[in-house]
């Protein structure tokens, strides 16, 4: 039944640094169930990490590390030639940093989601996916690894026994193989909130998405990404939450027996 359906809504945030602000992080936290917080490589800085972690925990939103490539100027969306060993080290470093802020605020990390080019590279490159999964597992095997539905990231996590959440996107179009359309390709970004909401409902209710070619592609939808840096992100997530609420879909973070971590004494009444 539709009423039995649930999905996590995650948001990439904490992506400002120094005097530069990006997105409506605090407002967005009232509409999501998981927060992926930048760890200082592609974006973010210690003060921003501390502030957003504390705000998320206060609202009962699950806190996750959002490690990326060391590329502030390119916002982590440019492909870099990195070895699995380098990827392992940078993921451990960033997850450890964000985890320390969560602990200092009285909470704990819930999940890890790679950012940008690192995410897309590991979706297809099993060696990089294995490096990320191993880094997460060796930091804390209770952490949930978020990865593109049907990707090498999912397979790498499952091979190690990591809890895993298959991720889908509201604001991106898909290719026939289930991968995301490259950002530079026409139609890759979905900017119409109604179109995005319709795509989300299809993915949640039917486990499929209509690719850019028109082909119906099967996928698993455990967690839905909202990009905090996109223009109008707040209105975007409000429209999607409204569409999910209208058909009785529960929005809640992924639950696994080994991942019930203390988050905070607060609570998010929206998630």
Coordinates of N, CA and C in Angstrom, one line a residue, residues 14-262:
X14 N 26.1 22.9 4.1 CA 27.4 23.3 4.8 C 28.5 23.6 3.7
X15 N 28.1 24.1 2.6 CA 29.0 24.2 1.5 C 29.5 25.7 1.2
X16 N 29.3 26.5 2.3 CA 30.0 27.8 2.2 C 31.3 27.7 3.0
X17 N 32.1 28.7 2.9 CA 33.4 28.7 3.7 C 33.9 30.2 3.7
X18 N 34.5 30.5 4.9 CA 35.0 31.8 5.1 C 33.8 32.8 5.1
X19 N 34.0 33.9 4.3 CA 32.9 34.9 4.2 C 31.9 34.5 3.1
X20 N 32.1 33.4 2.5 CA 31.2 33.0 1.3 C 30.1 32.1 1.8
X21 N 28.8 32.5 1.7 CA 27.7 31.6 2.1 C 27.1 31.0 0.9
X22 N 26.5 29.8 1.1 CA 25.8 29.1 0.0 C 24.6 28.4 0.6
X23 N 23.5 28.6 -0.1 CA 22.3 27.9 0.3 C 21.6 28.3 1.6
X24 N 20.4 27.8 1.8 CA 19.6 28.1 3.0 C 19.6 26.9 4.0
X25 N 20.8 26.6 4.5 CA 21.0 25.4 5.3 C 20.0 25.3 6.4
X26 N 19.9 26.3 7.2 CA 19.1 26.2 8.4 C 17.6 26.0 8.1
X27 N 17.1 26.7 7.1 CA 15.7 26.6 6.7 C 15.5 25.2 6.0
X28 N 16.4 24.7 5.3 CA 16.3 23.4 4.6 C 16.2 22.3 5.6
X29 N 16.9 22.4 6.8 CA 16.9 21.4 7.8 C 15.5 21.0 8.3
X30 N 14.6 22.0 8.2 CA 13.2 21.7 8.7 C 12.4 20.8 7.7
X31 N 13.0 20.5 6.6 CA 12.2 19.7 5.6 C 12.9 18.4 5.1
X32 N 14.1 18.1 5.7 CA 14.8 16.9 5.3 C 15.0 16.0 6.5
X33 N 15.4 14.8 6.3 CA 15.7 13.8 7.4 C 17.1 13.5 7.5
X34 N 18.0 13.8 6.5 CA 19.4 13.5 6.6 C 20.1 14.7 6.0
X35 N 21.3 15.1 6.6 CA 22.1 16.2 6.2 C 23.5 15.7 5.8
X36 N 23.9 16.0 4.6 CA 25.3 15.6 4.2 C 26.1 16.9 4.2
X37 N 27.0 16.9 5.2 CA 27.7 18.2 5.5 C 29.1 18.2 4.9
X38 N 29.5 19.2 4.1 CA 30.8 19.3 3.5 C 31.9 19.3 4.5
X39 N 33.0 18.7 4.2 CA 34.1 18.5 5.2 C 35.3 19.3 4.9
X40 N 35.3 20.3 4.1 CA 36.4 21.2 3.9 C 37.2 21.0 2.7
X41 N 37.0 19.9 1.9 CA 37.8 19.7 0.7 C 37.2 20.4 -0.5
X42 N 35.9 20.1 -0.8 CA 35.3 20.7 -2.0 C 34.6 22.0 -1.5
X43 N 34.3 22.1 -0.2 CA 33.6 23.2 0.3 C 33.5 23.0 1.8
X44 N 33.1 24.1 2.5 CA 33.0 24.0 4.0 C 34.3 24.4 4.7
X45 N 34.1 24.7 6.0 CA 35.3 25.0 6.8 C 34.9 24.7 8.2
X46 N 35.8 24.7 9.2 CA 35.5 24.3 10.5 C 34.3 25.0 11.2
X47 N 34.2 26.3 11.0 CA 33.1 27.0 11.6 C 31.8 26.6 11.0
X48 N 31.8 26.5 9.7 CA 30.5 26.1 9.0 C 30.1 24.7 9.4
X49 N 31.1 23.8 9.5 CA 30.8 22.4 9.9 C 30.2 22.4 11.3
X50 N 30.8 23.1 12.2 CA 30.3 23.1 13.6 C 28.9 23.6 13.6
X51 N 28.7 24.7 12.9 CA 27.3 25.4 13.0 C 26.2 24.5 12.4
X52 N 26.5 23.9 11.2 CA 25.5 23.1 10.6 C 25.2 21.8 11.3
X53 N 26.3 21.1 11.8 CA 26.2 19.9 12.6 C 25.3 20.2 13.8
X54 N 25.5 21.2 14.5 CA 24.8 21.6 15.7 C 23.3 21.8 15.4
X55 N 23.1 22.5 14.3 CA 21.7 22.8 13.9 C 20.9 21.6 13.5
X56 N 21.6 20.7 12.8 CA 21.0 19.4 12.3 C 20.6 18.5 13.6
X57 N 21.6 18.4 14.5 CA 21.3 17.6 15.6 C 20.2 18.1 16.5
X58 N 20.1 19.4 16.6 CA 19.1 20.1 17.4 C 17.7 19.8 16.8
X59 N 17.6 19.6 15.5 CA 16.3 19.3 14.8 C 16.1 17.8 14.7
X60 N 17.0 17.0 15.2 CA 16.8 15.5 15.0 C 17.1 15.0 13.6
X61 N 17.8 15.8 12.8 CA 18.1 15.4 11.5 C 19.4 14.6 11.5
X62 N 19.5 13.5 10.8 CA 20.7 12.6 10.8 C 21.8 13.4 10.2
X63 N 23.0 13.3 10.8 CA 24.2 14.0 10.3 C 25.1 13.0 9.5
X64 N 25.5 13.4 8.3 CA 26.4 12.6 7.6 C 27.6 13.4 7.0
X65 N 28.7 12.7 6.8 CA 29.9 13.4 6.2 C 29.7 13.4 4.7
X66 N 30.1 14.5 4.0 CA 30.0 14.7 2.6 C 31.4 14.9 2.0
X67 N 32.3 13.9 2.0 CA 33.6 14.1 1.5 C 33.7 14.3 0.0
X68 N 34.6 15.1 -0.4 CA 34.8 15.4 -1.8 C 36.3 15.5 -2.2
X69 N 36.5 15.8 -3.5 CA 37.9 16.0 -3.9 C 38.4 17.3 -3.4
X70 N 39.8 17.4 -3.3 CA 40.4 18.6 -2.8 C 40.4 19.7 -3.8
X71 N 39.2 20.4 -4.1 CA 39.1 21.3 -5.2 C 38.1 22.3 -4.9
X72 N 38.4 23.3 -4.0 CA 37.5 24.4 -3.6 C 37.1 25.2 -4.9
X73 N 38.1 25.5 -5.7 CA 37.8 26.3 -6.9 C 36.8 25.7 -7.8
X74 N 36.9 24.4 -8.0 CA 36.0 23.7 -8.9 C 34.8 23.1 -8.2
X75 N 34.6 23.4 -6.9 CA 33.5 22.9 -6.1 C 33.4 21.3 -6.1
X76 N 34.6 20.7 -6.3 CA 34.6 19.3 -6.3 C 33.9 18.6 -7.4
X77 N 33.6 19.3 -8.5 CA 32.8 18.8 -9.6 C 33.7 18.6 -10.8
X78 N 35.0 18.7 -10.7 CA 36.0 18.5 -11.8 C 36.7 17.1 -11.5
X79 N 36.7 16.3 -12.5 CA 37.4 15.0 -12.4 C 38.9 15.2 -12.1
X80 N 39.4 14.5 -11.2 CA 40.8 14.5 -10.9 C 41.4 13.1 -11.0
X81 N 42.6 13.0 -11.3 CA 43.3 11.7 -11.4 C 43.8 11.3 -10.0
X82 N 43.0 10.5 -9.3 CA 43.4 10.1 -8.0 C 43.4 8.6 -7.9
X83 N 44.3 8.1 -7.1 CA 44.4 6.6 -6.9 C 43.5 6.2 -5.8
X84 N 43.1 4.9 -5.8 CA 42.3 4.4 -4.7 C 42.9 4.6 -3.3
X85 N 44.3 4.6 -3.2 CA 44.9 4.9 -1.9 C 44.7 6.3 -1.5
X86 N 44.8 7.2 -2.5 CA 44.5 8.6 -2.1 C 43.1 8.9 -1.7
X87 N 42.2 8.2 -2.4 CA 40.8 8.3 -2.1 C 40.5 7.8 -0.7
X88 N 41.0 6.7 -0.4 CA 40.9 6.1 0.9 C 41.3 7.1 2.0
X89 N 42.5 7.7 1.8 CA 43.0 8.6 2.8 C 42.2 9.9 2.9
X90 N 41.7 10.4 1.8 CA 40.9 11.7 1.9 C 39.6 11.4 2.5
X91 N 39.0 10.3 2.3 CA 37.7 10.0 2.9 C 37.8 9.8 4.4
X92 N 38.8 9.0 4.8 CA 39.1 8.8 6.3 C 39.3 10.2 6.9
X93 N 40.1 11.0 6.3 CA 40.4 12.4 6.9 C 39.1 13.2 7.1
X94 N 38.3 13.2 6.0 CA 37.1 14.1 6.1 C 36.0 13.5 7.0
X95 N 35.8 12.2 6.9 CA 34.8 11.6 7.8 C 35.2 11.8 9.3
X96 N 36.5 11.6 9.5 CA 37.0 11.8 10.9 C 36.8 13.2 11.4
X97 N 37.0 14.2 10.5 CA 36.8 15.6 10.9 C 35.3 15.9 11.3
X98 N 34.4 15.5 10.4 CA 33.0 15.7 10.6 C 32.5 15.0 11.8
X99 N 33.0 13.7 12.0 CA 32.6 12.9 13.1 C 33.0 13.6 14.4
X100 N 34.1 14.2 14.5 CA 34.6 14.9 15.7 C 33.6 16.0 16.0
X101 N 33.2 16.8 15.0 CA 32.2 17.9 15.3 C 30.9 17.3 15.8
X102 N 30.5 16.2 15.3 CA 29.2 15.5 15.7 C 29.4 15.1 17.2
X103 N 30.5 14.5 17.5 CA 30.7 14.0 18.9 C 30.8 15.2 19.8
X104 N 31.5 16.3 19.4 CA 31.6 17.4 20.3 C 30.2 18.1 20.6
X105 N 29.3 17.9 19.6 CA 28.0 18.5 19.8 C 27.0 17.5 20.5
X106 N 27.5 16.4 21.0 CA 26.7 15.5 21.7 C 26.0 14.4 20.8
X107 N 26.4 14.3 19.6 CA 25.7 13.4 18.7 C 26.7 12.4 18.1
X108 N 26.3 11.9 16.9 CA 27.2 10.9 16.2 C 26.9 10.9 14.7
X109 N 27.8 10.6 13.9 CA 27.6 10.4 12.5 C 26.6 9.3 12.2
X110 N 25.8 9.5 11.2 CA 24.9 8.4 10.8 C 25.3 7.8 9.5
X111 N 25.9 8.6 8.5 CA 26.1 8.1 7.2 C 27.2 8.9 6.5
X112 N 27.6 8.4 5.3 CA 28.6 9.1 4.5 C 28.1 9.1 3.1
X113 N 28.3 10.2 2.4 CA 27.9 10.3 1.0 C 29.0 11.1 0.3
X114 N 29.6 10.5 -0.7 CA 30.7 11.2 -1.4 C 30.0 12.3 -2.3
X115 N 30.8 13.3 -2.6 CA 30.3 14.5 -3.3 C 30.8 14.5 -4.8
X116 N 30.0 15.1 -5.6 CA 30.4 15.6 -6.9 C 31.1 14.6 -7.8
X117 N 32.3 15.0 -8.3 CA 33.0 14.2 -9.2 C 33.5 12.9 -8.5
X118 N 33.8 12.9 -7.3 CA 34.2 11.7 -6.5 C 33.1 10.7 -6.5
X119 N 31.9 11.2 -6.3 CA 30.7 10.3 -6.3 C 30.5 9.7 -7.6
X120 N 30.5 10.5 -8.7 CA 30.3 10.0 -10.0 C 31.4 9.1 -10.5
X121 N 32.6 9.4 -10.2 CA 33.7 8.5 -10.5 C 33.6 7.1 -9.9
X122 N 33.3 7.1 -8.6 CA 33.1 5.9 -7.8 C 31.9 5.1 -8.2
X123 N 30.9 5.8 -8.8 CA 29.7 5.1 -9.3 C 30.0 4.1 -10.4
X124 N 31.1 4.3 -11.1 CA 31.4 3.4 -12.2 C 32.8 2.7 -12.1
X125 N 33.6 3.3 -11.2 CA 35.0 2.7 -11.0 C 35.0 1.9 -9.7
X126 N 35.0 0.6 -9.9 CA 34.9 -0.3 -8.7 C 36.1 -0.1 -7.7
X127 N 37.3 0.1 -8.3 CA 38.4 0.3 -7.4 C 38.3 1.5 -6.5
X128 N 37.7 2.6 -7.0 CA 37.5 3.8 -6.2 C 36.3 3.6 -5.2
X129 N 35.3 2.9 -5.7 CA 34.2 2.5 -4.9 C 34.6 1.7 -3.7
X130 N 35.5 0.7 -3.9 CA 36.0 -0.1 -2.9 C 36.8 0.7 -1.9
X131 N 37.6 1.7 -2.4 CA 38.4 2.5 -1.5 C 37.5 3.3 -0.5
X132 N 36.4 3.9 -1.1 CA 35.5 4.7 -0.3 C 34.8 3.8 0.8
X133 N 34.3 2.6 0.3 CA 33.6 1.7 1.2 C 34.6 1.2 2.3
X134 N 35.8 0.9 2.0 CA 36.7 0.4 3.0 C 37.1 1.5 4.0
X135 N 37.2 2.8 3.5 CA 37.5 3.9 4.4 C 36.4 4.0 5.4
X136 N 35.1 4.0 4.9 CA 34.0 4.2 5.8 C 33.9 3.0 6.8
X137 N 34.1 1.8 6.3 CA 34.0 0.6 7.1 C 35.0 0.6 8.2
X138 N 36.2 1.1 7.9 CA 37.3 1.1 8.9 C 37.2 2.2 9.9
X139 N 36.5 3.3 9.5 CA 36.3 4.3 10.5 C 35.2 3.9 11.4
X140 N 34.1 3.3 10.9 CA 32.9 2.9 11.7 C 32.0 2.0 10.8
X141 N 32.0 0.7 11.0 CA 31.2 -0.2 10.2 C 29.7 0.0 10.4
X142 N 29.3 0.8 11.3 CA 27.8 1.1 11.5 C 27.3 2.2 10.6
X143 N 28.3 3.0 10.0 CA 27.8 4.1 9.2 C 27.2 3.6 7.9
X144 N 26.1 4.3 7.5 CA 25.4 3.9 6.3 C 26.1 4.6 5.1
X145 N 26.4 3.9 4.1 CA 27.0 4.5 2.9 C 25.9 4.8 1.9
X146 N 25.8 6.1 1.5 CA 24.8 6.5 0.4 C 25.6 6.4 -0.9
X147 N 24.9 5.8 -1.9 CA 25.5 5.7 -3.2 C 24.4 5.6 -4.3
X148 N 24.8 6.0 -5.5 CA 23.8 6.0 -6.6 C 23.2 4.7 -6.8
X149 N 21.9 4.6 -6.9 CA 21.2 3.4 -7.1 C 21.7 2.6 -8.2
X150 N 22.0 1.3 -8.0 CA 22.5 0.4 -9.1 C 24.0 0.6 -9.4
X151 N 24.7 1.4 -8.6 CA 26.1 1.7 -9.0 C 27.1 0.8 -8.3
X152 N 28.4 1.0 -8.7 CA 29.5 0.2 -8.0 C 29.6 0.6 -6.6
X153 N 29.2 1.8 -6.2 CA 29.2 2.1 -4.8 C 28.3 1.2 -4.0
X154 N 27.2 0.9 -4.5 CA 26.2 0.0 -3.8 C 26.9 -1.4 -3.6
X155 N 27.4 -1.9 -4.7 CA 28.0 -3.2 -4.7 C 29.2 -3.3 -3.8
X156 N 30.0 -2.2 -3.8 CA 31.2 -2.2 -2.9 C 30.8 -2.2 -1.5
X157 N 29.8 -1.4 -1.1 CA 29.4 -1.4 0.3 C 28.8 -2.7 0.7
X158 N 28.0 -3.3 -0.1 CA 27.3 -4.6 0.2 C 28.4 -5.7 0.3
X159 N 29.4 -5.6 -0.4 CA 30.5 -6.6 -0.4 C 31.2 -6.6 1.0
X160 N 31.3 -5.4 1.6 CA 31.9 -5.3 2.9 C 30.9 -5.5 4.1
X161 N 29.6 -5.6 3.8 CA 28.6 -5.7 4.8 C 28.3 -4.4 5.4
X162 N 28.6 -3.3 4.8 CA 28.2 -1.9 5.2 C 26.7 -1.8 5.0
X163 N 26.0 -1.1 5.9 CA 24.6 -0.7 5.6 C 24.6 0.3 4.5
X164 N 23.7 0.2 3.5 CA 23.8 1.0 2.3 C 22.4 1.6 2.0
X165 N 22.4 2.8 1.5 CA 21.1 3.4 1.0 C 21.3 3.8 -0.4
X166 N 20.4 3.3 -1.3 CA 20.5 3.6 -2.7 C 19.8 4.9 -2.9
X167 N 20.6 5.8 -3.6 CA 20.2 7.2 -3.7 C 19.6 7.5 -5.1
X168 N 18.6 8.3 -5.1 CA 18.0 8.8 -6.3 C 17.9 10.4 -6.2
X169 N 17.7 11.0 -7.4 CA 17.8 12.5 -7.5 C 16.5 13.0 -8.1
X170 N 16.0 14.1 -7.4 CA 14.9 14.8 -7.9 C 15.2 15.8 -9.0
X171 N 16.4 16.4 -9.0 CA 16.7 17.5 -9.9 C 17.7 17.1 -11.0
X172 N 17.8 15.8 -11.3 CA 18.7 15.3 -12.3 C 18.0 14.4 -13.2
X173 N 18.3 14.4 -14.5 CA 17.8 13.4 -15.5 C 18.7 12.2 -15.5
X174 N 18.2 11.1 -16.0 CA 18.9 9.9 -16.0 C 19.2 9.4 -17.4
X175 N 20.3 8.5 -17.5 CA 20.6 7.9 -18.7 C 20.0 6.4 -18.7
X176 N 20.1 5.8 -19.8 CA 19.5 4.4 -20.0 C 20.1 3.4 -19.0
X177 N 21.4 3.6 -18.6 CA 22.0 2.7 -17.7 C 21.8 3.0 -16.3
X178 N 21.0 4.0 -16.0 CA 20.7 4.4 -14.6 C 21.7 5.4 -14.0
X179 N 22.6 5.8 -14.8 CA 23.6 6.9 -14.4 C 22.9 8.2 -14.6
X180 N 23.5 9.2 -13.9 CA 23.0 10.6 -14.0 C 23.5 11.2 -15.3
X181 N 22.6 12.0 -16.0 CA 23.1 12.7 -17.2 C 24.2 13.7 -16.8
X182 N 25.3 13.8 -17.5 CA 26.3 14.8 -17.2 C 25.8 16.2 -17.1
X183 N 26.3 16.9 -16.1 CA 25.8 18.3 -15.9 C 25.9 19.2 -17.1
X184 N 26.8 19.0 -17.9 CA 26.9 19.9 -19.1 C 26.0 19.5 -20.2
X185 N 25.3 18.5 -20.1 CA 24.4 18.0 -21.2 C 23.0 18.7 -21.1
X186 N 22.4 19.1 -22.2 CA 21.1 19.8 -22.1 C 20.1 18.9 -21.4
X187 N 19.3 19.5 -20.5 CA 18.3 18.7 -19.8 C 18.8 17.9 -18.6
X188 N 20.1 18.0 -18.3 CA 20.7 17.2 -17.2 C 20.1 17.7 -15.9
X189 N 19.8 19.0 -15.8 CA 19.3 19.6 -14.5 C 17.8 19.8 -14.7
X190 N 17.0 19.4 -13.7 CA 15.6 19.6 -13.7 C 15.3 20.8 -12.8
X191 N 14.8 21.8 -13.4 CA 14.6 23.1 -12.6 C 13.2 23.3 -12.3
X192 N 12.2 22.6 -12.9 CA 10.8 22.7 -12.7 C 10.4 21.8 -11.5
X193 N 9.9 22.4 -10.4 CA 9.6 21.7 -9.2 C 8.5 20.6 -9.5
X194 N 7.6 21.0 -10.3 CA 6.5 20.0 -10.6 C 7.0 18.8 -11.4
X195 N 7.9 19.0 -12.3 CA 8.5 17.9 -13.1 C 9.3 17.1 -12.1
X196 N 10.1 17.7 -11.2 CA 10.9 17.0 -10.2 C 10.0 16.1 -9.3
X197 N 8.9 16.7 -8.9 CA 8.0 16.0 -8.0 C 7.4 14.8 -8.6
X198 N 7.0 14.9 -9.9 CA 6.5 13.8 -10.7 C 7.5 12.7 -10.8
X199 N 8.8 13.1 -11.0 CA 9.8 12.1 -11.1 C 10.0 11.3 -9.8
X200 N 10.0 12.1 -8.7 CA 10.1 11.5 -7.4 C 9.0 10.5 -7.1
X201 N 7.8 10.9 -7.4 CA 6.6 10.0 -7.1 C 6.8 8.7 -7.9
X202 N 7.2 8.8 -9.2 CA 7.4 7.6 -10.0 C 8.5 6.7 -9.4
X203 N 9.6 7.3 -8.9 CA 10.6 6.5 -8.3 C 10.2 5.8 -7.0
X204 N 9.5 6.5 -6.2 CA 9.1 6.0 -4.9 C 7.9 5.0 -5.1
X205 N 7.0 5.3 -5.9 CA 5.8 4.4 -6.0 C 6.1 3.2 -6.9
X206 N 6.8 3.4 -8.0 CA 7.0 2.3 -9.0 C 8.4 1.7 -9.1
X207 N 9.4 2.4 -8.5 CA 10.7 1.9 -8.6 C 11.3 2.0 -9.9
X208 N 10.9 3.0 -10.7 CA 11.4 3.3 -12.0 C 11.6 4.8 -12.2
X209 N 12.4 5.1 -13.3 CA 12.5 6.5 -13.7 C 12.5 6.6 -15.2
X210 N 12.0 7.6 -15.8 CA 12.0 7.8 -17.2 C 13.3 8.5 -17.6
X211 N 14.2 7.7 -18.3 CA 15.4 8.3 -18.7 C 15.2 9.4 -19.8
X212 N 16.3 10.2 -20.1 CA 16.2 11.2 -21.0 C 15.8 10.7 -22.4
X213 N 16.1 9.5 -22.7 CA 15.7 8.9 -24.0 C 14.2 8.5 -24.0
X214 N 13.6 8.5 -22.9 CA 12.2 8.0 -22.8 C 12.1 6.6 -22.2
X215 N 13.2 5.9 -22.1 CA 13.2 4.5 -21.6 C 12.9 4.5 -20.1
X216 N 12.1 3.5 -19.7 CA 11.8 3.3 -18.3 C 12.9 2.5 -17.7
X217 N 13.6 3.0 -16.6 CA 14.7 2.3 -16.0 C 14.4 2.0 -14.6
X218 N 14.6 0.7 -14.2 CA 14.3 0.3 -12.8 C 15.4 0.8 -11.9
X219 N 15.0 1.2 -10.7 CA 16.0 1.6 -9.7 C 15.4 1.4 -8.3
X220 N 16.2 1.3 -7.3 CA 15.8 1.3 -5.9 C 16.0 2.6 -5.3
X221 N 15.0 3.1 -4.6 CA 15.0 4.4 -4.0 C 14.9 4.4 -2.5
X222 N 16.0 4.5 -1.8 CA 16.0 4.5 -0.3 C 16.1 5.9 0.2
X223 N 16.9 6.8 -0.5 CA 17.1 8.1 -0.1 C 17.1 9.1 -1.3
X224 N 16.5 10.2 -1.1 CA 16.3 11.2 -2.2 C 17.2 12.4 -2.0
X225 N 18.0 12.8 -2.9 CA 18.9 13.9 -2.8 C 18.3 15.3 -3.2
X226 N 18.4 16.2 -2.3 CA 18.1 17.6 -2.7 C 19.4 18.4 -2.6
X227 N 19.8 19.1 -3.6 CA 21.0 19.9 -3.6 C 20.8 21.3 -3.0
X228 N 21.4 21.5 -1.9 CA 21.2 22.8 -1.1 C 21.8 24.0 -1.9
X229 N 22.7 23.8 -2.9 CA 23.3 24.9 -3.6 C 22.4 25.3 -4.8
X230 N 21.4 24.6 -5.1 CA 20.6 24.9 -6.3 C 19.7 26.1 -6.0
X231 N 19.5 27.0 -7.0 CA 18.6 28.2 -6.8 C 17.2 27.7 -6.4
X232 N 16.6 28.3 -5.4 CA 15.2 27.9 -5.0 C 15.1 26.6 -4.4
X233 N 16.2 26.1 -3.7 CA 16.2 24.7 -3.1 C 15.1 24.6 -2.1
X234 N 14.8 25.7 -1.3 CA 13.8 25.6 -0.3 C 12.4 25.3 -0.9
X235 N 12.1 26.1 -1.9 CA 10.8 25.9 -2.5 C 10.7 24.6 -3.2
X236 N 11.8 24.1 -3.7 CA 11.9 22.8 -4.4 C 11.6 21.7 -3.4
X237 N 12.2 21.7 -2.3 CA 12.0 20.6 -1.3 C 10.6 20.7 -0.7
X238 N 10.1 21.9 -0.5 CA 8.7 22.0 0.0 C 7.7 21.4 -1.0
X239 N 7.9 21.6 -2.3 CA 7.0 21.1 -3.3 C 7.1 19.6 -3.3
X240 N 8.2 19.0 -3.2 CA 8.4 17.6 -3.2 C 7.8 17.0 -1.9
X241 N 8.1 17.6 -0.7 CA 7.5 17.1 0.5 C 5.9 17.1 0.4
X242 N 5.4 18.2 -0.2 CA 4.0 18.2 -0.3 C 3.4 17.1 -1.2
X243 N 4.1 16.8 -2.3 CA 3.7 15.7 -3.1 C 3.7 14.3 -2.4
X244 N 4.8 14.1 -1.6 CA 4.9 12.9 -0.9 C 3.9 12.8 0.2
X245 N 3.7 13.9 0.9 CA 2.7 13.9 2.0 C 1.3 13.6 1.5
X246 N 1.0 14.1 0.3 CA -0.3 14.0 -0.3 C -0.7 12.5 -0.6
X247 N 0.3 11.7 -0.8 CA 0.0 10.2 -1.1 C 0.4 9.4 0.1
X248 N 0.7 10.0 1.2 CA 1.0 9.2 2.5 C 2.3 8.6 2.6
X249 N 3.3 9.1 1.8 CA 4.7 8.5 1.9 C 5.4 9.2 3.2
X250 N 5.9 8.3 4.0 CA 6.6 8.8 5.2 C 8.0 9.2 4.9
X251 N 8.4 10.4 5.3 CA 9.8 10.8 5.1 C 10.6 10.5 6.4
X252 N 11.6 9.7 6.3 CA 12.4 9.3 7.5 C 13.7 8.8 7.1
X253 N 14.7 9.0 8.0 CA 16.1 8.5 7.7 C 16.1 7.0 7.6
X254 N 17.1 6.4 6.8 CA 17.2 4.9 6.8 C 17.4 4.3 8.2
X255 N 16.8 3.2 8.5 CA 17.0 2.6 9.7 C 17.6 1.2 9.5
X256 N 18.7 0.9 10.2 CA 19.3 -0.4 10.2 C 19.6 -0.8 11.7
X257 N 19.5 -2.1 12.1 CA 19.6 -2.4 13.5 C 20.9 -1.9 14.1
X258 N 22.0 -1.9 13.3 CA 23.3 -1.5 13.9 C 23.6 0.0 13.8
X259 N 22.6 0.8 13.3 CA 22.9 2.2 13.1 C 22.0 3.1 14.0
X260 N 21.4 2.6 15.0 CA 20.6 3.5 15.8 C 21.5 4.3 16.7
X261 N 22.0 5.4 16.2 CA 23.0 6.2 16.9 C 22.3 7.4 17.6
X262 N 22.8 7.8 18.8 CA 22.3 8.9 19.5 C 22.5 10.2 18.6

